[in-house]
XYZ file of C-alpha atoms in Angstrom:
475
model
C 69.632 42.933 -10.245
C 67.795 39.437 -10.189
C 68.387 37.833 -13.412
C 65.686 37.063 -15.828
C 63.469 34.518 -14.676
C 62.468 31.547 -16.439
C 60.318 28.483 -16.099
C 61.488 28.278 -12.486
C 60.891 31.592 -11.638
C 58.439 30.593 -8.915
C 59.847 28.789 -5.908
C 60.067 24.559 -6.597
C 59.404 22.595 -3.951
C 59.178 19.288 -3.699
C 58.738 16.782 -0.756
C 60.796 13.495 -0.176
C 56.995 11.591 -0.746
C 54.853 12.456 -3.089
C 52.085 13.984 -1.869
C 49.140 16.878 -3.283
C 49.199 20.209 -3.105
C 46.876 22.820 -1.587
C 46.804 26.496 -1.968
C 48.525 28.497 0.524
C 46.644 30.753 3.065
C 47.940 33.317 6.288
C 49.591 31.358 8.853
C 46.195 30.706 11.108
C 45.603 28.876 14.254
C 44.475 25.245 12.992
C 47.369 23.294 11.939
C 48.130 19.430 10.666
C 49.369 16.879 13.547
C 53.357 17.336 13.988
C 53.040 13.870 14.703
C 52.374 12.838 11.310
C 55.260 13.120 8.863
C 52.606 14.137 5.587
C 52.072 18.170 7.093
C 51.382 21.065 5.583
C 53.720 23.840 4.838
C 52.712 27.193 3.884
C 54.997 29.245 1.303
C 55.604 32.708 0.782
C 58.295 34.050 -1.919
C 59.574 37.369 -2.410
C 61.947 37.287 -5.613
C 62.504 39.106 -9.116
C 58.778 40.576 -9.812
C 56.896 38.663 -6.904
C 56.622 40.041 -3.677
C 55.330 38.200 -0.303
C 53.816 35.691 -3.203
C 51.623 32.997 -2.103
C 53.194 29.589 -3.491
C 51.864 26.350 -3.529
C 52.043 24.374 -0.401
C 54.205 21.712 0.210
C 54.207 18.875 2.527
C 56.864 17.021 4.653
C 58.303 13.531 3.922
C 60.283 11.173 6.017
C 63.437 12.478 7.409
C 66.720 11.636 5.424
C 69.428 12.322 8.285
C 72.763 13.429 7.060
C 71.386 15.134 3.918
C 74.056 17.887 2.204
C 72.904 21.346 2.189
C 70.383 20.711 4.632
C 69.196 23.042 7.821
C 67.763 21.218 11.156
C 65.149 22.807 13.026
C 64.572 21.813 16.795
C 62.171 22.866 18.918
C 63.214 21.684 22.026
C 66.260 24.642 22.265
C 64.909 27.556 22.452
C 66.315 31.143 23.112
C 64.357 35.069 23.556
C 60.838 36.125 23.360
C 59.769 38.399 20.628
C 58.612 41.718 21.282
C 57.841 42.923 17.672
C 58.984 44.850 14.700
C 58.272 47.929 13.382
C 59.662 51.207 12.470
C 60.026 55.094 13.687
C 57.505 57.415 13.716
C 59.979 60.626 13.089
C 58.261 63.986 12.759
C 58.795 63.885 9.238
C 57.490 60.346 8.703
C 54.314 61.543 10.184
C 54.029 64.657 8.285
C 54.502 62.458 4.915
C 51.362 60.461 6.370
C 49.757 63.896 6.889
C 50.031 64.692 3.537
C 47.969 61.564 2.254
C 44.659 61.714 1.409
C 42.292 60.219 4.359
C 41.205 57.194 2.432
C 44.654 56.777 1.083
C 45.784 57.115 4.657
C 43.520 54.678 6.229
C 44.331 52.207 3.785
C 48.407 52.271 4.562
C 47.673 53.055 8.508
C 45.655 49.174 7.854
C 48.818 47.736 5.826
C 50.971 48.408 8.181
C 49.949 47.892 11.470
C 46.708 46.088 11.048
C 47.311 42.426 12.133
C 45.733 41.414 8.812
C 48.723 43.318 6.952
C 52.515 44.018 8.067
C 51.376 43.434 11.790
C 53.860 45.957 12.983
C 53.873 45.599 16.806
C 57.110 48.032 17.586
C 57.514 51.681 17.164
C 60.135 54.373 18.115
C 58.957 58.319 18.498
C 61.686 60.971 18.775
C 61.692 63.225 22.315
C 61.760 66.558 20.314
C 63.076 67.272 17.001
C 65.682 64.391 15.404
C 67.336 65.231 11.950
C 64.614 63.950 10.428
C 61.984 66.766 11.304
C 60.359 69.460 9.635
C 62.061 71.962 11.965
C 64.457 71.709 14.434
C 62.297 72.057 18.489
C 62.519 70.590 22.008
C 59.422 70.456 24.323
C 60.879 73.644 26.209
C 62.314 75.725 24.443
C 63.957 79.353 26.126
C 65.793 80.024 29.193
C 66.350 77.472 31.793
C 63.336 76.278 33.063
C 64.590 73.645 35.674
C 60.725 73.249 36.976
C 59.500 72.337 33.501
C 57.027 75.438 34.005
C 56.878 75.475 30.239
C 56.852 72.092 29.373
C 54.628 71.374 26.051
C 53.915 68.539 23.543
C 51.675 70.338 21.297
C 54.097 70.322 18.589
C 53.386 66.506 18.656
C 49.532 66.525 18.809
C 49.424 67.576 15.549
C 50.115 64.542 13.610
C 52.452 62.600 15.805
C 49.878 61.806 18.557
C 46.995 60.789 16.570
C 48.907 58.772 14.189
C 50.530 56.783 17.355
C 47.006 56.505 18.317
C 45.728 54.923 15.013
C 48.803 52.604 15.127
C 47.329 51.518 18.879
C 43.537 50.919 17.836
C 44.319 49.090 14.983
C 47.088 46.519 16.971
C 46.094 47.350 20.830
C 49.867 45.733 21.573
C 51.543 48.221 19.857
C 54.806 48.785 22.277
C 56.633 52.463 21.883
C 59.926 53.396 22.482
C 61.318 57.131 22.982
C 64.089 58.477 22.639
C 65.469 62.264 22.043
C 68.354 63.235 20.037
C 69.021 66.293 22.168
C 67.961 67.976 25.669
C 66.741 71.519 25.281
C 69.790 73.396 24.312
C 69.245 75.252 28.148
C 70.459 71.832 29.420
C 73.955 71.498 27.277
C 77.336 73.662 27.489
C 76.655 75.350 24.106
C 73.363 75.895 24.499
C 71.879 74.596 21.421
C 70.424 71.268 20.392
C 72.986 71.018 17.594
C 75.518 68.473 19.209
C 77.845 69.738 21.963
C 77.597 67.930 25.336
C 75.087 67.608 28.724
C 75.524 69.894 31.426
C 76.002 67.560 34.628
C 74.227 70.288 36.864
C 71.276 69.813 34.131
C 70.644 66.057 34.780
C 68.156 66.632 37.778
C 66.027 68.975 35.904
C 66.385 66.698 32.701
C 65.146 63.548 34.715
C 61.860 65.656 34.851
C 61.938 66.611 31.360
C 61.784 63.002 31.162
C 58.150 62.430 33.672
C 56.393 65.242 31.750
C 56.795 64.054 28.463
C 56.098 60.248 29.815
C 53.006 61.668 31.879
C 51.859 64.387 28.997
C 51.800 61.709 26.092
C 49.999 58.772 29.118
C 47.387 61.480 29.199
C 47.125 62.274 25.652
C 46.265 58.154 24.671
C 49.619 57.110 24.260
C 51.522 55.280 26.790
C 55.534 55.383 26.213
C 56.497 51.695 27.598
C 60.264 51.848 27.157
C 62.896 54.904 26.877
C 66.436 55.671 25.979
C 68.519 58.217 27.476
C 69.643 59.261 24.274
C 69.832 58.362 20.728
C 73.405 57.510 19.794
C 75.557 58.535 23.195
C 78.634 58.897 20.917
C 77.901 60.331 18.323
C 78.085 64.745 18.133
C 77.310 64.593 13.864
C 79.892 67.947 13.373
C 77.314 70.025 14.931
C 74.918 69.578 12.061
C 71.823 68.263 13.906
C 70.110 67.557 16.996
C 72.819 65.345 18.909
C 74.362 65.537 22.141
C 77.505 63.418 23.431
C 77.103 61.256 26.772
C 80.137 60.375 28.463
C 79.781 57.022 29.900
C 79.927 57.998 33.270
C 77.565 61.064 32.799
C 74.811 58.540 31.985
C 75.941 56.403 34.850
C 75.011 59.168 36.750
C 71.947 59.879 34.830
C 70.317 56.843 34.988
C 71.637 55.542 38.541
C 70.489 58.848 40.405
C 68.007 60.689 38.288
C 66.129 58.977 35.929
C 66.067 55.499 37.268
C 64.638 56.634 40.705
C 62.783 59.429 38.964
C 60.388 56.869 37.063
C 60.649 54.008 39.686
C 58.917 56.388 41.753
C 56.419 57.516 39.545
C 53.131 55.255 38.621
C 54.695 54.536 35.092
C 55.414 51.087 34.159
C 58.270 52.806 31.240
C 61.710 50.847 31.056
C 64.625 51.901 30.354
C 66.902 50.888 27.663
C 71.022 52.081 27.416
C 73.077 52.711 24.776
C 70.523 52.906 21.789
C 73.987 53.123 19.477
C 76.183 50.898 17.301
C 77.488 47.270 18.114
C 81.032 48.522 18.591
C 80.009 49.689 21.849
C 79.360 46.760 23.395
C 82.460 47.361 25.713
C 80.482 50.602 27.048
C 77.572 48.319 28.079
C 79.394 45.870 29.915
C 81.147 49.098 31.926
C 77.922 50.063 32.512
C 76.219 47.181 34.072
C 78.819 46.107 36.364
C 77.346 49.213 37.856
C 74.561 48.311 40.569
C 72.623 51.318 40.725
C 72.794 50.955 36.948
C 71.955 47.558 36.665
C 68.873 47.174 38.682
C 67.312 50.308 36.391
C 67.580 48.996 33.089
C 65.448 46.712 30.864
C 67.625 46.148 28.071
C 69.882 47.241 25.710
C 69.255 49.562 22.816
C 71.198 48.765 19.140
C 71.857 50.517 15.837
C 73.902 48.603 13.252
C 75.900 51.145 11.133
C 79.466 49.598 12.583
C 80.545 46.974 14.422
C 79.041 43.209 14.400
C 75.560 42.058 15.780
C 77.838 38.916 17.753
C 77.850 41.911 20.117
C 74.693 41.758 21.214
C 75.610 38.312 22.269
C 78.498 39.284 23.854
C 76.282 41.613 26.392
C 73.542 38.790 26.426
C 76.035 36.031 27.861
C 77.499 38.576 30.442
C 74.222 39.898 31.453
C 71.245 37.062 30.378
C 68.921 39.037 32.420
C 68.993 41.599 30.097
C 66.904 42.122 26.846
C 68.511 43.270 23.655
C 66.836 45.362 20.912
C 67.575 46.924 17.506
C 65.713 49.944 17.359
C 67.624 51.755 14.387
C 68.218 50.740 10.638
C 67.020 52.059 7.438
C 67.932 52.247 3.656
C 69.471 55.308 1.465
C 66.873 56.839 -1.059
C 70.070 56.920 -3.494
C 70.514 53.184 -3.497
C 70.122 51.428 -7.092
C 68.327 48.848 -5.524
C 65.744 50.618 -3.060
C 62.755 49.143 -4.254
C 64.515 45.550 -4.598
C 67.635 45.291 -2.066
C 64.896 42.854 0.269
C 68.060 39.886 0.715
C 70.368 42.688 1.946
C 67.752 43.581 4.921
C 66.567 39.686 5.356
C 70.137 38.902 6.291
C 70.724 41.753 8.502
C 67.311 40.626 10.597
C 68.509 37.010 10.192
C 71.778 38.193 11.785
C 69.936 40.165 14.187
C 67.411 37.888 15.650
C 70.186 34.833 15.932
C 71.785 36.850 18.350
C 69.592 37.592 20.644
C 67.676 40.863 19.526
C 63.765 40.686 20.710
C 62.656 43.560 18.051
C 63.742 45.449 14.840
C 62.622 48.899 14.569
C 63.527 50.355 11.339
C 64.297 54.102 10.766
C 61.901 56.324 9.452
C 58.582 54.699 8.487
C 57.758 56.829 5.667
C 59.693 59.402 3.819
C 59.729 61.529 0.538
C 61.125 60.725 -2.404
C 64.731 62.551 -1.916
C 64.169 61.679 1.527
C 62.821 64.389 3.056
C 61.545 66.256 5.377
C 65.464 66.224 6.662
C 67.323 69.115 8.557
C 70.129 66.763 8.586
C 73.127 65.637 6.550
C 72.104 62.071 5.742
C 70.150 60.090 2.957
C 68.310 58.346 4.561
C 65.123 56.622 2.400
C 61.416 55.454 4.506
C 60.246 52.003 4.887
C 57.895 53.360 2.229
C 58.241 56.635 0.143
C 55.398 58.630 -0.372
C 55.970 60.732 -3.576
C 56.172 64.622 -2.746
C 54.194 65.826 -5.871
C 51.896 62.848 -6.797
C 51.445 60.919 -3.024
C 51.843 57.927 -5.219
C 53.338 55.119 -2.361
C 56.432 52.811 -3.104
C 57.762 49.785 -1.031
C 61.184 49.518 -0.479
C 63.197 46.333 -0.253
C 63.460 46.490 3.596
C 59.866 46.334 3.717
C 59.683 43.262 1.762
C 61.809 41.838 4.459
C 59.946 43.316 6.912
C 56.913 41.291 5.324
C 58.895 38.230 5.907
C 59.038 38.503 9.448
C 56.164 40.438 10.787
C 53.347 38.877 8.733
C 54.634 35.200 10.245
C 56.453 35.794 13.582
C 54.090 37.151 16.522
C 54.325 38.515 19.604
C 55.097 36.066 22.163
C 57.096 33.648 19.672
C 60.295 32.248 20.470
C 63.152 31.423 18.651
C 64.242 27.842 18.236
C 67.574 26.690 17.081
C 68.392 26.262 13.437
C 71.538 24.472 12.194
C 73.276 24.517 8.691
C 75.491 26.368 6.832
C 74.869 26.727 3.612
C 77.014 29.418 1.073
C 74.190 32.350 0.667
C 71.601 30.978 2.319
C 70.366 32.647 5.909
C 67.945 31.294 7.983
C 66.296 31.612 11.553
C 63.078 29.948 13.027
C 60.840 30.746 15.560
C 57.973 29.222 17.037
C 54.507 30.813 17.889
C 52.302 31.229 21.094
C 49.672 28.698 19.384
C 52.290 26.048 18.888
C 52.760 27.143 15.249
C 56.131 27.500 13.814
C 57.772 30.024 11.244
C 61.280 29.975 9.190
C 63.007 32.675 7.282
C 65.123 31.405 4.598
C 66.927 34.416 2.472
C 69.135 33.514 -0.414
C 71.387 36.405 -1.270
C 73.433 34.330 -4.380
C 72.321 32.103 -7.161
C 69.673 29.407 -7.390
C 70.043 26.469 -4.966
C 68.405 23.585 -3.257
C 68.208 22.485 0.377
C 66.738 19.930 2.610
C 65.051 21.706 5.755
C 64.025 19.410 8.898
C 62.041 19.162 11.891
C 60.776 16.944 14.103
C 61.821 13.599 12.395
C 60.205 15.180 8.645
C 62.298 16.579 5.970
C 61.715 18.636 2.356
C 63.135 20.115 -0.751
C 63.219 23.394 -1.083
C 64.405 25.418 -3.887
C 65.614 28.870 -3.222
C 65.503 31.203 -6.288
C 68.286 33.298 -6.781
C 68.297 36.976 -4.449
C 65.062 35.533 -2.614
C 63.521 35.516 0.791
C 61.183 32.729 1.521
C 59.074 32.211 4.637
C 57.683 28.804 5.138
C 55.076 28.131 8.338
C 53.898 25.057 9.456
C 52.297 23.322 12.322
């Protein structure tokens, strides 16, 4: 837990030249000139009892080359362009939202998706049920139906599609990824959605299944921007939940001969992302991208962080710089003692992800109850927010507060800029937004410390409380 706060429980920042203090507001398109040392820096802090708190603004002072404990930002060196931040609209999450009173649901929608709030602009949905669902289902149950005569998304019309429409209404640029946990059981060797593997002879029917899903969702007012062929291609999960193993060669065949050509010949602009699994499978990705008929259909790679290291994304980027990296799943456990306050854990993770060429961060369940339900699987995940089953009280997780420091300041189209400096427990990442404004997120997972940041020939001292996340924005 954070140390007991004293008179320095607020963020203490001092410029290297005496300046006035101004009240902080949201980052806007009107900024001081970057050519003058005395520009304003706006500050947001999460630490102790403060949650994305407005703190006194500070101002740049003159440069101090070679200062100890320093981080230098350099916007002349740019990296990936951001797509956005968000979470997953599992059946369970949408069900929990639907349990709220209309006014409470509307307020939470606005808080999460409107650009005046969290500004979530990316989401993920499950094609059929995942382990976080009210029941197990696909869009074509029963006997084999290779022509998709029985195909129906009626299950999703009750509360999933309405929630997606609302998210898009609040944030018109909302980007949606879809991932299946399992094909219909009749397409698999074990005739079940639980575990097992895909039948090769079912690949043509499965491509039709994807196309039908995309067409039906588009007709319902929810276009899907990207798909993966499988959530966690190498996880069978012991047959305890919807899952499907895809050997590398079979996924190559599906994308190159079925899914890729099917989507390209349609009028849809939906992208294909590989893998949708952990960092340690980066070698599999390299092998698949070596196949020309896979490479030509694939926009990028979807990653999870349950095993391996984020640097795997840089390995793939360096080998195939035209392929984009996306982080598509990860969330807290509701059993974590610090579920509501582990913001530095998540902010440190997010900065590591972004410093390895990743263009988006999508959390796992957007909302669950206090016991991680509804859940037909065997994991103990919590939501980005918790909606308590009896009281309907809303609790925000530490991951939520970490997200706030990124999604509220880093907009779609922002480019990561260079940030250099190794300071013990402090992690950092910085971006330049399309309007020219800059944002840096500093995470201190250790004891309180002071650092110096510099940009464009200017410097300023920054005090970082213990266990804190700070967002700085400036022109």
